[in-house]
């Protein structure tokens, strides 16, 4: 039985004061949650106040990206050890906005995943096809490439510690959600890839989240699919009440 995960990605939104106000509203709504893991990924500048605000609650804090090197002359970057030091328990890797706007590659994502695992926290690897790729019949090819590139050379034990997020790019921030069946089909394909690269047992334990315009009114249908182990939520995670209602699906 895979434990569900509901994760929120704030992207480049919220000041420290807004983060504090958000958690004051969210914590009472999810305090008694035992059915899933809850993760929130604020921007770097709001990590410290967020970590403080979720102490003693079921919520953990994630970063939205990191650098693959332990330290060095990389202006503007943050390492895995720095994020652990800041109280992060997870990190989003290769979000489609990083791939699209900041040149993220599968090779770099792989390096980041290894560094995150070595630092002792959970990488959430994002994969997903563009609309043109889906319409051109290339969805499986793209997912296979992003998956195998991202998890290359991980041991089975390391692989068991990652979370995968299937986020079709055409559904992110567009209000256009993949149907639960479309998402489940992609998840099944990714699980087959995991079984082929590792073992059927490791694949069966892999948690695969769906992301792309998840809202309070479509989460139930998505979570009804056995292949869908949770959600990575962008826009709707910015509102504490909306995010709580997704958590309490
Ligand atoms: C995301 O940013 O990962 C995402 C899925 O965004 P949204 O929920 O707004 O589509």
Coordinates of C-alpha atoms in Angstrom, one line a residue, residues 22 26 29 215-216 219 233 235-248:
X22 CA -0.8 31.0 5.1
X26 CA -3.6 25.8 6.8
X29 CA -7.3 22.5 8.7
X215 CA -8.2 21.7 -7.8
X216 CA -10.5 20.8 -4.9
X219 CA -8.8 15.7 -6.7
X233 CA -0.4 21.2 -6.9
X235 CA -1.9 27.4 -8.4
X236 CA -4.4 25.9 -6.0
X237 CA -1.8 25.4 -3.3
X238 CA -1.4 29.1 -2.9
X239 CA -4.7 29.3 -1.1
X240 CA -4.7 27.6 2.3
X241 CA -8.4 26.6 2.2
X242 CA -8.2 25.2 -1.3
X243 CA -5.0 23.3 -0.5
X244 CA -6.5 21.9 2.7
X245 CA -9.5 20.6 0.8
X246 CA -7.1 18.9 -1.7
X247 CA -5.2 17.4 1.2
X248 CA -8.5 16.2 2.8

